[in-house]
Coordinates of C-alpha atoms in Angstrom, one line a residue:
X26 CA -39.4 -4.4 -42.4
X27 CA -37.4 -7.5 -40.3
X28 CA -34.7 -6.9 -42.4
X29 CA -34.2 -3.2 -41.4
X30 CA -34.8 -4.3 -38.0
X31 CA -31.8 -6.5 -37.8
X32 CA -29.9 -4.0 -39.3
X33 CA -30.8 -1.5 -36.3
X34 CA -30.6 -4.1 -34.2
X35 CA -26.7 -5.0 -35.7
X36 CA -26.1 -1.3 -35.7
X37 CA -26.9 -0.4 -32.4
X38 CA -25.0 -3.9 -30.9
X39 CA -22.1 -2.5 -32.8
X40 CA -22.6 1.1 -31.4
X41 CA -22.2 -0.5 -28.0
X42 CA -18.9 -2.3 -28.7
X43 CA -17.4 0.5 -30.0
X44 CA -18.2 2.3 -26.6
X45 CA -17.0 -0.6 -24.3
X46 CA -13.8 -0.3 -26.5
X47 CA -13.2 2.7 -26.3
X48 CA -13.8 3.4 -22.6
X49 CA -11.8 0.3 -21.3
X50 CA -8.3 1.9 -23.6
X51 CA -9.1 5.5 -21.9
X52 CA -8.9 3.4 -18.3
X53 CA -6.2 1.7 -18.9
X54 CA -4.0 4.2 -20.6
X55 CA -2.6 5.8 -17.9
X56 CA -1.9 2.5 -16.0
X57 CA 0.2 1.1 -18.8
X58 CA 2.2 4.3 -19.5
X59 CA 3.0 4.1 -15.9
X60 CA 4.6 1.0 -15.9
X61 CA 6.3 1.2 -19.5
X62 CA 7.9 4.3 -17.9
X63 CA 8.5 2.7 -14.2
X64 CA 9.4 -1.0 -15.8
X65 CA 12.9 -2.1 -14.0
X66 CA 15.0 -1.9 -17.1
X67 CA 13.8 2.0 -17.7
X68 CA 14.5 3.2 -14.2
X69 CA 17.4 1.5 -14.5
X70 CA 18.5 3.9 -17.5
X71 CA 17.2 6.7 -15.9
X72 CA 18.7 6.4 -12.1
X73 CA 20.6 3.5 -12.0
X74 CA 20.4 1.8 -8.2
X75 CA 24.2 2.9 -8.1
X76 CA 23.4 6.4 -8.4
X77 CA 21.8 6.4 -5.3
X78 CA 22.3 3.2 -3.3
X79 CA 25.0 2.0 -0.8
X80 CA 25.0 -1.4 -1.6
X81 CA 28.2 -2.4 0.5
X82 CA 26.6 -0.9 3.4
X83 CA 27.4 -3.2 6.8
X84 CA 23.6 -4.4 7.4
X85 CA 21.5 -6.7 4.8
X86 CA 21.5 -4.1 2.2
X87 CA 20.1 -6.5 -0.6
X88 CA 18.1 -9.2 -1.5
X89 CA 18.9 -12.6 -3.2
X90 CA 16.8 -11.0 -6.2
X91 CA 19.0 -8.0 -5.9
X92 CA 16.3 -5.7 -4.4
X93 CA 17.3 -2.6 -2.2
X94 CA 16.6 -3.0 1.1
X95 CA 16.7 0.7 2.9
X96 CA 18.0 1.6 5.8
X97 CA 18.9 4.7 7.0
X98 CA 22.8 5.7 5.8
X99 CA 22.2 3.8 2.7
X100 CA 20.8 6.3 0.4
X101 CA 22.6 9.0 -1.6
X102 CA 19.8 11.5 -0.3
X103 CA 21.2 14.6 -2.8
X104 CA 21.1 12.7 -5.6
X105 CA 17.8 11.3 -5.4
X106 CA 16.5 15.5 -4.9
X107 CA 18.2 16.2 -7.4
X108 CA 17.0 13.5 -10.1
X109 CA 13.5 14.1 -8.9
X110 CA 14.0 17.8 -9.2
X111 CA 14.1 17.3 -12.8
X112 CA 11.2 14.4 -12.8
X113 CA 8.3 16.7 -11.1
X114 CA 6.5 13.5 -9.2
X115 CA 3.3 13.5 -7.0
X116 CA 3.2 11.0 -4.5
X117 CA -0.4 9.4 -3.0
X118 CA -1.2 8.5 0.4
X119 CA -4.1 6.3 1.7
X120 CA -5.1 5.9 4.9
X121 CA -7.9 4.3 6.5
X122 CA -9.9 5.7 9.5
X123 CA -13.2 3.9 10.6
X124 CA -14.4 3.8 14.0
X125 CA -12.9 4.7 17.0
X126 CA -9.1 4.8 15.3
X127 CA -10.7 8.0 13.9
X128 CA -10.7 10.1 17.1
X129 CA -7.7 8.0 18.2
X130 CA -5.5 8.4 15.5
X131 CA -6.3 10.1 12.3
X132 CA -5.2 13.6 13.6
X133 CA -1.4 12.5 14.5
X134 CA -1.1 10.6 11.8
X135 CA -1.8 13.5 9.1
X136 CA -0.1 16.0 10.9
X137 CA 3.0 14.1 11.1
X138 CA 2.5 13.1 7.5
X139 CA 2.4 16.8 7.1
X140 CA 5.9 17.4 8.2
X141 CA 7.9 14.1 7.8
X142 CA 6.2 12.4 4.4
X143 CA 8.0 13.6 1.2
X144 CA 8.7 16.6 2.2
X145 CA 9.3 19.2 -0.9
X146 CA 6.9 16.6 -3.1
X147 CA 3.4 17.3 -4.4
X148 CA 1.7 14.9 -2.2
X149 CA -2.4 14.0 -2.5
X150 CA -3.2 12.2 0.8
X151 CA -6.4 10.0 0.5
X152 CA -8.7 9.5 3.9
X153 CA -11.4 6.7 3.5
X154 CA -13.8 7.0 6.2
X155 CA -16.8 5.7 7.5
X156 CA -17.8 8.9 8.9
X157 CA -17.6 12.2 7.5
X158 CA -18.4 14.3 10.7
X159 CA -15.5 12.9 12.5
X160 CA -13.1 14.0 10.0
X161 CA -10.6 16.8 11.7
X162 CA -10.1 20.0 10.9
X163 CA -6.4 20.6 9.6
X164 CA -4.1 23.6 7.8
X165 CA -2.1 21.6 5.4
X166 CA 1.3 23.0 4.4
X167 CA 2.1 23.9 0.4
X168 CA 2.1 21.1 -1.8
X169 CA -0.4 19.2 0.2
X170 CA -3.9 18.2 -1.0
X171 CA -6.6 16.2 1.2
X172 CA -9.1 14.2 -0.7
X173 CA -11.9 12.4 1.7
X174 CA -13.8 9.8 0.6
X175 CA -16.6 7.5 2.8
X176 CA -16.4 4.1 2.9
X177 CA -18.9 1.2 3.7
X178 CA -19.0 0.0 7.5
X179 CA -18.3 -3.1 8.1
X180 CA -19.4 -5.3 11.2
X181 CA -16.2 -7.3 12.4
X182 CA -12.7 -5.2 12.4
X183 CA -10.9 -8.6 10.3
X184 CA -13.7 -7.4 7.2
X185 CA -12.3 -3.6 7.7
X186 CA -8.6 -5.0 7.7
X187 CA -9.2 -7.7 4.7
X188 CA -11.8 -5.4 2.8
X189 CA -9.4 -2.7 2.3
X190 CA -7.8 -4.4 -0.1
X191 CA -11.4 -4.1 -2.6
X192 CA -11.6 0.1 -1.7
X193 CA -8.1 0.3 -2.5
X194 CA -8.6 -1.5 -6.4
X195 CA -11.8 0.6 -6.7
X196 CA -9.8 4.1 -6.0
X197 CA -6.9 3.2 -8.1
X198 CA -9.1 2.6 -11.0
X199 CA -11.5 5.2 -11.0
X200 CA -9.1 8.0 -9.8
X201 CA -5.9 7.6 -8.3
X202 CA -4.6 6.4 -12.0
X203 CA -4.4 9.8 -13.1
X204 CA -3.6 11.6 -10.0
X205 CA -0.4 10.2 -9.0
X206 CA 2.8 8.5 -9.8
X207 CA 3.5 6.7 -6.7
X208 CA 1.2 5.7 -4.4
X209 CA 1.8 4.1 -0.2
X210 CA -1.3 2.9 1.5
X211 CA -1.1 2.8 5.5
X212 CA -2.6 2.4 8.8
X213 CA -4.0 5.1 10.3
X214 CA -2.5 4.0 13.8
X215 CA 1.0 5.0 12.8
X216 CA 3.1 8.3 13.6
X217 CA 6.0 9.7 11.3
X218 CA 8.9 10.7 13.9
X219 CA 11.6 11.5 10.8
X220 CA 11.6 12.6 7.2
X221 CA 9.8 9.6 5.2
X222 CA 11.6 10.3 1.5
X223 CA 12.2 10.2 -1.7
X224 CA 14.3 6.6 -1.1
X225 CA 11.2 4.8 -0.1
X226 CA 9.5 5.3 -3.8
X227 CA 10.1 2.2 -5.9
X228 CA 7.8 0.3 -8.5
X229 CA 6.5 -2.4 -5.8
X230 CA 7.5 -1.5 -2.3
X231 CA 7.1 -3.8 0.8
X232 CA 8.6 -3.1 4.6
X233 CA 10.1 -6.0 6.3
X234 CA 7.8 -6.6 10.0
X235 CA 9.9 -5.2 12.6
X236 CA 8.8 -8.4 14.7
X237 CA 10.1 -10.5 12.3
X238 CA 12.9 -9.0 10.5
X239 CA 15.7 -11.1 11.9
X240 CA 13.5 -14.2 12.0
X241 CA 14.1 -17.7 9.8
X242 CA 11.3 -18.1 7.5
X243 CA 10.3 -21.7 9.5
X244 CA 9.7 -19.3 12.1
X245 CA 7.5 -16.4 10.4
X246 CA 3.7 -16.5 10.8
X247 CA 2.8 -17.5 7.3
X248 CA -0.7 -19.1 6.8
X249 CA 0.0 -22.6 7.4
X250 CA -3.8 -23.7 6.0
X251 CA -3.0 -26.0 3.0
X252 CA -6.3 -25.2 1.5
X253 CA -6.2 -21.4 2.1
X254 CA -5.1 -19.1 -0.8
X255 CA -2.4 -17.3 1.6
X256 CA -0.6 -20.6 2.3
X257 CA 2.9 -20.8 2.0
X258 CA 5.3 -24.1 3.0
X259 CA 7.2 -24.3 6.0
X260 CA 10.6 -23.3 5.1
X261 CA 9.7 -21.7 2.1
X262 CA 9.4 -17.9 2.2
X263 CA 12.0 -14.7 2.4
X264 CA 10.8 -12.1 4.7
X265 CA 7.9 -11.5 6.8
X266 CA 6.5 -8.1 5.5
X267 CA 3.9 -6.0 7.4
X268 CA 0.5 -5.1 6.1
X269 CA 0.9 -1.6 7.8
X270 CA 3.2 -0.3 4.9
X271 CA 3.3 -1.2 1.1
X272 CA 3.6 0.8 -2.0
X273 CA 4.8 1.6 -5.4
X274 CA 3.1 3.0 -8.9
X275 CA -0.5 2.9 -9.2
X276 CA -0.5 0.3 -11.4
X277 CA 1.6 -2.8 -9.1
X278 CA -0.9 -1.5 -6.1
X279 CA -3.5 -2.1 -8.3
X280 CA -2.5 -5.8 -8.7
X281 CA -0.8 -6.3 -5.2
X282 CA -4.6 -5.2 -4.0
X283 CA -6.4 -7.2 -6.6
X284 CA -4.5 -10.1 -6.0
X285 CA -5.3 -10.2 -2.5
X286 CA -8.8 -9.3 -2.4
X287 CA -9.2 -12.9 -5.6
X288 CA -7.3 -14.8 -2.2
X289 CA -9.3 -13.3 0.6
X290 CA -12.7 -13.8 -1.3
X291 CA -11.9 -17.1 -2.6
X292 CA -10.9 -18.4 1.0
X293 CA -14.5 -16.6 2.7
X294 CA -16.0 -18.3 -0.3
X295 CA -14.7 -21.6 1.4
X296 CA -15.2 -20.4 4.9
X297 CA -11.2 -20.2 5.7
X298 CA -9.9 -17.0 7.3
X299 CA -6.1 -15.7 7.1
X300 CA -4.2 -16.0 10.4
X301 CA -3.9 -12.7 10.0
X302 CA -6.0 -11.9 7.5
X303 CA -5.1 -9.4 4.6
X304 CA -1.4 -9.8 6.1
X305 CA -1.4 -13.2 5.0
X306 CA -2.3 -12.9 1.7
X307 CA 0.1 -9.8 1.3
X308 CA 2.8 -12.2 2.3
X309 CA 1.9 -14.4 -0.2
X310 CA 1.9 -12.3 -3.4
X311 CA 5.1 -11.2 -2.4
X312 CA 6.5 -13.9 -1.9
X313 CA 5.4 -15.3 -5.4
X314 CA 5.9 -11.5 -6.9
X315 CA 8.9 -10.4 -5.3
X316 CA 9.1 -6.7 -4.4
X317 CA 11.6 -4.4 -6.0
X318 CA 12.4 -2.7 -3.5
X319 CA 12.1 -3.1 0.7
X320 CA 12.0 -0.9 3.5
X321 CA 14.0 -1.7 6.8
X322 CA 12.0 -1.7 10.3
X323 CA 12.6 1.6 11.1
X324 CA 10.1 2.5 8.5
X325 CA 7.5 1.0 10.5
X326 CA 9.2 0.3 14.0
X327 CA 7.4 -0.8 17.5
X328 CA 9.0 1.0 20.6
X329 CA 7.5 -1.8 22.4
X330 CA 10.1 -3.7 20.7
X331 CA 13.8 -3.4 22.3
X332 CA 15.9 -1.3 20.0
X333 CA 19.3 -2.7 19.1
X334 CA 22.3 -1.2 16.8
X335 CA 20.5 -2.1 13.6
X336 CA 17.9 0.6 14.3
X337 CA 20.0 4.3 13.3
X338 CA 17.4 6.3 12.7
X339 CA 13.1 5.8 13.3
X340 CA 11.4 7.5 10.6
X341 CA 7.7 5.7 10.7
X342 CA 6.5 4.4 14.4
X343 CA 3.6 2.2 15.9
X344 CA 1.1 4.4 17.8
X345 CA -0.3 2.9 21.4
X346 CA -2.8 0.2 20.8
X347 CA -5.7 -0.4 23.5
X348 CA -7.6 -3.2 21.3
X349 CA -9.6 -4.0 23.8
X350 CA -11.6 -0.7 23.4
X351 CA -10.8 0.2 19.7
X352 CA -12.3 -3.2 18.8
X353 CA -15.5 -3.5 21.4
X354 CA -18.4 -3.8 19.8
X355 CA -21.2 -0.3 19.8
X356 CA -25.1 -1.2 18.9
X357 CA -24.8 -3.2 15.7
X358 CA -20.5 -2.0 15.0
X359 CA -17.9 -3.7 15.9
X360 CA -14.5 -1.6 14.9
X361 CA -11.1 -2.7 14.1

């Protein structure tokens, strides 16, 4: 009788692992076929950067790593329809709406998305909100999909900036995987003014700050905390990208997100806070994991800013911020 127990017992324990198995290979499939196919050296084969970038182009076209870096009159925009014509592609947007940049900003931003954001492309734009009856009404044009999910509330507007990074991992695994093959994930308090296309996509995309853009990286507001996880030396660095903008296949957001949510947690764990929060840490994995591909401040420009010659063409813009009321505190909720 304790022998046959075992044995169920031995059976059932093997049952389980069997399970576990075979569930972690069905969620990872799709995330390692992803980046097989999107790998640098198989993109390369199949549209080579030549095919579709001016590399000679006047402004800083290209990194020390040999990255793109886009701006607009650099891109072959025929050829990259055409290529994608014959790859059919569907491109994911997040966006995150909580408090008051709801009613402030959620409806510009998706019906400019609408017209300007890969335009032609199957596109799945993800909202993550903290309150479903705020979401607005809107007629989507062909090719366009809305998915709406609710998120938790959190009680300081630095957790809603830093915890985005922990909604965004949990998405991408449990559906975004096998939704789409490119994925951007943006603030809600942004405005597309121009076409937003098909030269953006890339396997691990980050925009260059349009504060910062010209700036010497002694000079760029890196996390100076030697004990923080987003710290990076005084004169080291390349660029100063901005948190507002990054991208690429599901599977580098996945570890771009996870990567800065270890960092973020590890530093509340040891009661440090970014100097600017998830934006620090960002910084950080890129500079350690360089991206393969960067987008030029008009992807993400500030009209507050003074415009100079660089500047052609404004596809992406900051909307008006009034922090002082998006961020007030209301009964227990403080908003970002």
């Amino acid at each position: 009788m304790k022998y046959e127990r075992k044995t169920i017992l031995l059976l059932l324990l093997l049952l389980f692992l069997w399970v576990l198995q075979r569930e972690y290979q069905f969620s990872t499939k799709k995330l390692q076929k992803i980046y097989q196919c999107w790998s640098v050296d198989t993109q390369a084969e199949e549209l080579k950067l030549s095919d579709w970038f001016f590399s000679n182009a006047p402004m800083n076209a290209t990194t020390n790593w040999s990255a793109p870096v886009v701006w607009h009159g650099t891109y072959r925009e025929l050829e990259l329809e055409n290529y994608y014509a014959n790859h059919k592609i569907t491109v994911g947007l997040t966006v995150f709406a909580v408090g008051r940049y709801i009613e402030y900003y959620l409806y510009n931003f998706m019906l400019s998305a609408d017209k300007h954001f890969m335009v032609g492309q199957k596109v799945i734009i993800y909202v993550l909100i903290d309150d479903f009856s705020k979401m607005p009404w809107l007629e989507l044009s062909p090719l366009r999909t809305i998915k709406v999910f609710e998120i938790k509330r959190e009680k300081r507007w630095q957790d809603v900036s830093m915890m985005r990074m922990k909604t965004i991992s949990e998405h991408v695994v449990d559906h975004i995987q096998y939704e789409v093959d490119f994925l951007f994930c943006m603030d809600v308090d942004q405005v597309f003014l121009q076409k937003y296309g098909l030269e953006t996509l890339g396997e691990s995309v980050a925009q260059l700050h349009s504060h910062w853009y010209k700036a010497n990286p002694t000079e760029m507001p890196y996390e100076r905390n030697q004990l923080s996880e987003a710290y990076i030396p005084i004169g080291k660095g390349d660029f100063y990208y901005h948190a507002a903008v990054f991208g690429g296949t599901p599977v580098q957001v996945l570890r771009i997100a996870r990567e800065c949510l270890r960092g973020i947690m590890k530093d509340k764990k040891n009661n440090i806070e970014a100097v600017w929060h998830d934006e620090s840490h960002l910084n950080k994995y890129f500079f350690l994991h360089k991206p393969t591909k960067l987008l030029s401040p008009e992807y993400c420009w500030d009209f507050y800013k003074e415009r100079n010659s660089d500047i052609k063409a404004i596809k992406l813009y900051w909307a008006v911020k009034n922090y002082r009321t998006l961020r007030m505190t209301d009964n227990s909720l403080t908003v970002p």
